[in-house]
Coordinates of C-alpha atoms in Angstrom, one line a residue:
X260 CA 69.3 127.7 134.5
X261 CA 68.1 124.1 134.1
X262 CA 66.5 125.1 130.8
X263 CA 69.8 126.4 129.5
X264 CA 71.7 123.2 130.5
X265 CA 69.0 121.0 128.8
X266 CA 69.1 123.1 125.7
X267 CA 72.8 122.9 125.5
X268 CA 72.7 119.2 125.9
X269 CA 70.2 118.9 123.1
X270 CA 72.3 121.1 120.9
X271 CA 75.4 118.9 121.4
X272 CA 73.3 115.7 120.9
X273 CA 71.6 117.0 117.8
X274 CA 74.8 118.4 116.3
X275 CA 76.5 115.0 116.4
X276 CA 73.6 112.5 116.1
X277 CA 73.9 112.0 112.4
X278 CA 76.8 110.3 110.7
X279 CA 78.9 112.5 108.5
X280 CA 80.3 111.9 105.0
X281 CA 84.0 112.1 103.9
X282 CA 85.5 115.5 104.5
X283 CA 83.3 116.8 107.3
X284 CA 84.7 117.6 110.7
X285 CA 84.3 115.2 113.5
X286 CA 85.2 114.5 117.2
X287 CA 85.4 110.7 117.1
X288 CA 85.0 107.8 114.6
X289 CA 81.4 107.4 115.7
X290 CA 80.6 110.8 114.1
X291 CA 81.5 109.5 110.6
X292 CA 79.6 107.3 108.1
X293 CA 80.4 103.6 108.0
X294 CA 83.7 103.0 106.2
X295 CA 85.2 106.3 107.5
X296 CA 87.1 107.3 110.6
X297 CA 88.0 110.6 112.3
X298 CA 91.5 111.7 111.3
X299 CA 93.8 114.7 111.2
X300 CA 96.6 115.3 108.6
X301 CA 98.8 118.0 110.1
X302 CA 101.5 117.2 107.5
X303 CA 99.1 118.6 104.9
X304 CA 98.1 121.5 107.1
X305 CA 94.7 120.0 108.1
X306 CA 94.6 120.4 111.8
X307 CA 90.9 119.9 112.3
X308 CA 89.8 116.2 112.4
X309 CA 87.8 115.1 109.4
X310 CA 86.0 112.0 108.3
X311 CA 88.5 110.1 106.0
X312 CA 88.3 106.8 104.1
X313 CA 89.6 103.5 105.5
X314 CA 88.2 101.0 103.0
X315 CA 87.9 100.8 99.2
X316 CA 84.7 99.7 97.5
X317 CA 84.7 96.0 96.8
X318 CA 85.0 95.8 93.0
X319 CA 83.0 92.6 93.1
X320 CA 80.0 94.6 94.3
X321 CA 80.0 96.3 90.9
X322 CA 81.2 93.8 88.3
X323 CA 82.1 90.3 89.1
X324 CA 83.5 87.5 86.9
X325 CA 86.5 89.3 85.3
X326 CA 90.0 87.9 85.2
X327 CA 92.0 88.4 88.4
X328 CA 94.3 90.8 86.6
X329 CA 91.4 93.1 85.8
X330 CA 91.1 94.2 89.4
X331 CA 93.1 96.3 91.8
X332 CA 93.8 95.5 95.5
X333 CA 94.7 97.6 98.5
X334 CA 98.0 96.2 99.7
X335 CA 99.9 96.9 102.9
X336 CA 103.7 97.1 103.0
X337 CA 105.2 95.1 105.9
X338 CA 101.6 94.2 106.9
X339 CA 102.8 92.5 110.1
X340 CA 105.0 95.4 111.3
X341 CA 102.4 96.9 113.6
X342 CA 103.1 100.1 115.6
X343 CA 103.5 99.3 119.3
X344 CA 103.8 95.5 118.7
X345 CA 105.7 93.3 121.2
X346 CA 107.9 90.5 120.1
X347 CA 106.5 87.0 120.6
X348 CA 110.2 86.0 121.3
X349 CA 110.6 88.0 124.5
X350 CA 107.4 90.1 125.2
X351 CA 109.3 93.4 124.7
X352 CA 108.6 96.2 122.2
X353 CA 110.0 95.4 118.8
X354 CA 113.0 97.7 118.2
X355 CA 112.6 98.2 114.5
X356 CA 110.6 100.3 112.1
X357 CA 106.9 99.7 111.8
X358 CA 104.6 100.3 108.9
X359 CA 101.0 99.7 110.0
X360 CA 98.6 100.5 112.8
X361 CA 96.3 97.5 112.6
X362 CA 96.3 93.8 113.1
X363 CA 96.1 91.6 110.0
X364 CA 92.5 90.8 110.8
X365 CA 91.6 94.5 111.0
X366 CA 93.4 95.1 107.8
X367 CA 91.4 92.3 106.0
X368 CA 88.2 93.6 107.5
X369 CA 89.0 97.1 106.1
X370 CA 89.3 95.7 102.6
X371 CA 93.1 95.0 102.4
X372 CA 93.6 92.1 100.0
X373 CA 97.4 92.2 99.5
X374 CA 99.8 91.4 102.3
X375 CA 103.5 92.0 102.0
X376 CA 105.3 89.7 104.6
X377 CA 109.0 89.4 105.4
X378 CA 109.8 85.8 106.4
X379 CA 113.0 84.6 108.1
X380 CA 114.4 81.5 109.8
X381 CA 114.3 82.1 113.5
X382 CA 114.0 79.9 116.6
X383 CA 113.8 76.8 114.5
X384 CA 110.7 78.1 112.8
X385 CA 109.6 80.7 110.2
X386 CA 109.0 84.1 111.7
X387 CA 107.8 87.5 110.5
X388 CA 110.7 89.9 111.0
X389 CA 111.8 93.4 110.0
X390 CA 115.5 93.0 110.1
X391 CA 118.7 93.3 108.0
X392 CA 121.4 91.2 106.3
X393 CA 119.0 88.2 106.2
X394 CA 119.1 87.6 109.9
X395 CA 116.3 87.9 112.5
X396 CA 116.9 88.8 116.1
X397 CA 114.9 88.9 119.3
X398 CA 114.5 92.6 119.1
X399 CA 113.4 92.6 115.4
X400 CA 111.2 89.5 115.4
X401 CA 107.4 90.1 115.5
X402 CA 105.7 86.7 115.6
X403 CA 105.9 83.2 114.0
X404 CA 104.5 83.3 110.5
X405 CA 101.8 80.7 111.3
X406 CA 100.1 83.2 113.6
X407 CA 99.5 85.7 110.8
X408 CA 98.8 83.0 108.2
X409 CA 96.2 81.6 110.6
X410 CA 94.4 85.0 110.7
X411 CA 94.3 84.8 106.9
X412 CA 92.9 81.3 107.0
X413 CA 90.2 82.4 109.4
X414 CA 89.2 85.3 107.2
X415 CA 89.0 83.1 104.1
X416 CA 86.8 80.6 105.9
X417 CA 84.5 83.4 107.0
X418 CA 84.4 85.1 103.6
X419 CA 84.0 82.5 100.9
X420 CA 84.0 84.9 98.0
X421 CA 87.2 86.8 98.9
X422 CA 90.7 86.4 97.4
X423 CA 93.9 87.3 99.2
X424 CA 97.4 87.7 97.8
X425 CA 100.5 87.2 99.9
X426 CA 103.8 88.6 98.6
X427 CA 106.8 87.2 100.6
X428 CA 110.2 88.9 100.9
X429 CA 111.8 85.6 101.5
X430 CA 114.8 85.0 103.7
X431 CA 113.9 81.4 104.6
X432 CA 116.6 79.0 103.8
X433 CA 115.4 75.9 105.7
X434 CA 114.2 73.2 103.2
X435 CA 110.5 73.5 102.7
X436 CA 110.3 76.0 105.5
X437 CA 107.5 78.1 103.8
X438 CA 105.6 74.9 102.9
X439 CA 105.6 73.8 106.5
X440 CA 104.3 77.3 107.6
X441 CA 101.4 77.3 105.2
X442 CA 100.6 73.7 106.0
X443 CA 100.6 74.4 109.7
X444 CA 98.2 77.4 109.2
X445 CA 95.7 75.3 107.3
X446 CA 96.0 77.5 104.2
X447 CA 97.0 74.9 101.6
X448 CA 93.4 74.0 100.8
X449 CA 92.9 77.6 99.5
X450 CA 96.1 77.5 97.4
X451 CA 96.1 78.9 93.8
X452 CA 98.5 76.6 92.0
X453 CA 101.5 78.0 90.1
X454 CA 100.6 75.8 87.1
X455 CA 97.5 78.0 86.5
X456 CA 99.4 81.3 86.5
X457 CA 99.9 82.8 83.0
X458 CA 103.5 83.3 82.0
X459 CA 103.2 85.3 78.8
X460 CA 101.0 88.2 79.8
X461 CA 97.7 86.5 79.2
X462 CA 94.7 87.0 81.4
X463 CA 94.5 85.1 84.6
X464 CA 91.5 82.9 85.4
X465 CA 88.4 84.8 86.4
X466 CA 87.7 85.5 90.0
X467 CA 84.5 83.4 89.7
X468 CA 86.6 80.5 88.7
X469 CA 89.1 81.0 91.5
X470 CA 86.2 81.2 94.0
X471 CA 84.4 78.1 92.7
X472 CA 87.5 76.1 92.8
X473 CA 88.4 77.5 96.3
X474 CA 91.7 78.6 95.0
X475 CA 91.6 82.0 96.8
X476 CA 95.1 82.4 98.1
X477 CA 97.7 83.7 95.7
X478 CA 101.3 83.5 97.0
X479 CA 104.5 84.9 95.6
X480 CA 108.1 84.6 96.8
X481 CA 111.2 86.6 96.1
X482 CA 113.3 83.5 95.7
X483 CA 113.3 82.0 92.2
X484 CA 114.3 78.5 93.4
X485 CA 111.2 78.1 95.5
X486 CA 109.0 77.8 92.4
X487 CA 110.6 74.4 91.6
X488 CA 111.3 73.2 95.1
X489 CA 108.1 74.3 96.8
X490 CA 105.8 75.2 93.9
X491 CA 105.6 78.8 95.2
X492 CA 105.4 81.4 92.3
X493 CA 108.5 83.5 91.8
X494 CA 107.1 87.0 92.0
X495 CA 108.8 88.6 89.0
X496 CA 107.9 85.9 86.5
X497 CA 104.3 87.1 86.8
X498 CA 104.4 90.8 87.7
X499 CA 106.3 94.0 87.3
X500 CA 107.0 96.2 90.3
X501 CA 108.2 99.8 90.6
X502 CA 111.1 100.9 93.0
X503 CA 110.2 101.1 96.6
X504 CA 111.4 103.7 99.1
X505 CA 112.4 107.3 98.6
X506 CA 113.8 106.7 95.1
X507 CA 110.4 105.4 94.1
X508 CA 108.6 108.5 95.3
X509 CA 110.1 111.1 92.9
X510 CA 107.4 112.9 91.0
X511 CA 107.1 112.2 87.3
X512 CA 109.3 109.0 87.6
X513 CA 108.3 105.3 88.0
X514 CA 111.5 103.2 87.7
X515 CA 111.3 99.4 88.1
X516 CA 112.6 97.6 91.1
X517 CA 116.0 96.1 90.3
X518 CA 114.7 92.5 90.5
X519 CA 111.7 93.3 88.4
X520 CA 111.5 93.4 84.6
X521 CA 110.9 96.8 83.1
X522 CA 107.6 98.3 84.0
X523 CA 106.3 98.2 80.4
X524 CA 107.1 94.4 80.1
X525 CA 103.8 93.0 78.7
X526 CA 104.8 89.4 79.3
X527 CA 103.9 90.0 82.9
X528 CA 100.1 90.2 83.6
X529 CA 100.3 92.0 87.0
X530 CA 101.5 95.4 88.1
X531 CA 102.6 96.2 91.6
X532 CA 102.9 99.9 92.6
X533 CA 104.8 100.8 95.8
X534 CA 104.4 104.2 97.3
X535 CA 106.1 104.6 100.7
X536 CA 109.3 106.2 102.0
X537 CA 112.5 104.3 102.9
X538 CA 111.9 105.3 106.6
X539 CA 108.2 104.9 107.5
X540 CA 106.5 107.9 109.1
X541 CA 103.1 107.8 110.8
X542 CA 102.8 111.6 110.7
X543 CA 103.8 112.0 107.1
X544 CA 101.9 109.0 105.8
X545 CA 98.6 111.0 105.6
X546 CA 100.3 113.3 103.1
X547 CA 101.9 110.6 101.1
X548 CA 98.7 108.6 100.8
X549 CA 96.7 111.6 99.4
X550 CA 97.3 113.6 96.2
X551 CA 100.9 112.4 95.7
X552 CA 99.7 108.8 95.7
X553 CA 97.2 109.4 92.9
X554 CA 99.8 111.4 91.0
X555 CA 102.3 108.5 91.2
X556 CA 99.6 106.1 90.1
X557 CA 99.0 108.2 87.0
X558 CA 102.7 108.3 86.3
X559 CA 103.2 104.6 86.7
X560 CA 100.2 103.9 84.5
X561 CA 102.0 105.6 81.6
X562 CA 105.3 104.0 82.3
X563 CA 103.8 100.5 82.7
X564 CA 102.5 100.6 79.1
X565 CA 99.2 102.3 80.1
X566 CA 98.3 99.6 82.6
X567 CA 96.7 100.4 86.0
X568 CA 98.2 98.8 89.1
X569 CA 96.7 95.6 90.4
X570 CA 98.4 96.1 93.8
X571 CA 98.8 99.5 95.5
X572 CA 101.2 99.1 98.4
X573 CA 101.4 101.7 101.1
X574 CA 102.3 102.3 104.8
X575 CA 99.7 103.2 107.3
X576 CA 96.8 102.7 104.8
X577 CA 94.2 104.4 107.1
X578 CA 96.1 107.7 107.1
X579 CA 95.2 110.4 104.5
X580 CA 93.6 113.8 104.2
X581 CA 90.4 112.4 102.6
X582 CA 90.1 109.5 100.2
X583 CA 93.6 108.2 100.6
X584 CA 94.7 104.8 99.4
X585 CA 91.1 103.5 99.2
X586 CA 90.3 106.2 96.7
X587 CA 93.4 105.3 94.7
X588 CA 92.2 101.7 94.6
X589 CA 88.7 102.8 93.6
X590 CA 90.2 104.8 90.8
X591 CA 92.3 101.9 89.5
X592 CA 89.4 99.6 89.7
X593 CA 87.1 102.0 87.9
X594 CA 89.6 102.1 85.0
X595 CA 90.3 98.4 85.0
X596 CA 86.7 97.1 85.4
X597 CA 84.7 99.5 83.2
X598 CA 86.9 102.3 81.9
X599 CA 85.5 104.9 84.3
X600 CA 87.2 107.3 86.8
X601 CA 85.9 105.4 89.8
X602 CA 84.6 101.9 90.5
X603 CA 81.4 103.6 91.9
X604 CA 80.6 104.5 88.3
X605 CA 80.7 100.9 87.1
X606 CA 77.5 99.0 86.4
X607 CA 76.9 95.3 85.5
X608 CA 76.6 94.8 81.7
X609 CA 77.5 98.4 80.9
X610 CA 79.5 99.2 77.8
X611 CA 83.2 99.7 78.7
X612 CA 83.7 103.5 79.1
X613 CA 80.0 104.4 79.2
X614 CA 80.3 106.0 82.6
X615 CA 77.0 107.2 84.3
X616 CA 78.0 108.3 87.7
X617 CA 81.1 110.4 88.6
X618 CA 82.8 111.0 91.9
X619 CA 83.7 109.2 95.0
X620 CA 81.4 107.5 97.5
X621 CA 81.9 106.0 100.9
X622 CA 81.7 102.2 101.1
X623 CA 79.0 100.5 103.1
X624 CA 79.4 97.7 105.7
X625 CA 80.6 97.2 109.2
X626 CA 84.0 98.5 110.3
X627 CA 86.0 98.6 113.4
X628 CA 86.1 102.1 114.9
X629 CA 89.0 103.3 116.9
X630 CA 88.9 106.4 119.1
X631 CA 90.4 109.6 117.8
X632 CA 90.4 113.0 119.4
X633 CA 89.0 116.0 117.6
X634 CA 87.5 119.4 118.4
X635 CA 83.9 120.6 118.6
X636 CA 82.4 121.6 115.3
X637 CA 79.0 121.0 113.8
X638 CA 77.3 121.6 110.5
X639 CA 77.2 125.4 110.4
X640 CA 73.6 125.9 109.3
X641 CA 72.3 123.5 111.9
X642 CA 74.5 125.0 114.6
X643 CA 73.4 128.6 114.0
X644 CA 69.7 127.6 113.8
X645 CA 69.9 125.8 117.1
X646 CA 71.7 128.7 118.8
X647 CA 69.0 131.0 117.6
X648 CA 66.3 128.7 119.0
X649 CA 68.2 128.5 122.3
X650 CA 68.5 132.3 122.7
X651 CA 64.9 133.1 121.7
X652 CA 63.6 130.5 124.1
X653 CA 65.7 132.0 126.9
X654 CA 64.5 135.6 126.1
X655 CA 60.9 134.5 126.3
X656 CA 61.2 133.3 129.9

């Protein structure tokens, strides 16, 4: 009997001792290759947990030194609105919709480089709030903006070659309120000045230039007046953006947001693509962030004058049935950087469009794993072989 117990233990250990690539079944995140986690997508009919992507490949790892607008960045919608968060105002659960599962630090460590933040006047300070009618309340307030901006500063200090974009939905009316928040967080020393942003559709400075000058924080506001009063770039002078919410998720259509110029306006160098529903859904996000996201990206590419998005904004970015939002970013980067179907195909000094390697690969690096339940399954050939060994050994006793 002891032999059978030992053999079964070895079977389980051997069956899960090697990390698994994207798409293979899993029990926990530890079963998956680095850069993946164990996830189910019941909304797509996938009830068995499988290893899914959580991070795009860094485009700098393939080709560096291109203009900023020649790259695409994974962007989180309402980055601060974390599921299960408690308000710093009263310690209670925030009673408003949420859009992400992870802290800002975890998002940045996973390769998110665009943060969409809603900022309000509240408690004599600037707060991150998911509210309505321009007012923030105890039950809709998440945290003072300086808390999240400090996380961004800490990340930039620890990663001297990374660039982060902050896109502010701006309800702050207090004079110089945003400037005070950025000063208090210590981020002004990373500030990319509005004077260097191209206004007529030209290329941006190269990422190498931005890094060398330590101008690695790009900030946009939704209030036009802040550009002259606080030197914060008015978003739609520099980018086009498609409609957010349900009306922006209709297959075959990519209308511009009402505040944005038309999607095919070439005097704007940057393209922001939203793809998330009006009411966020943790369960449905894995379906939204899969094939429909790629399909919408292709639609918006055509509508935007055959331009790939520089920012791809989603809810619950970790959720998908496979490659998800990271795969969409890898696809856009492949097209922008080297004219290939995936950034994995790009090589330094290659001729644009001379693609050598096709397909998708999992990124390398260190990632934070979170526990996820699954069901037992192993690689079929290995499993059957071990069962055979187990039975034959038992029969020989």
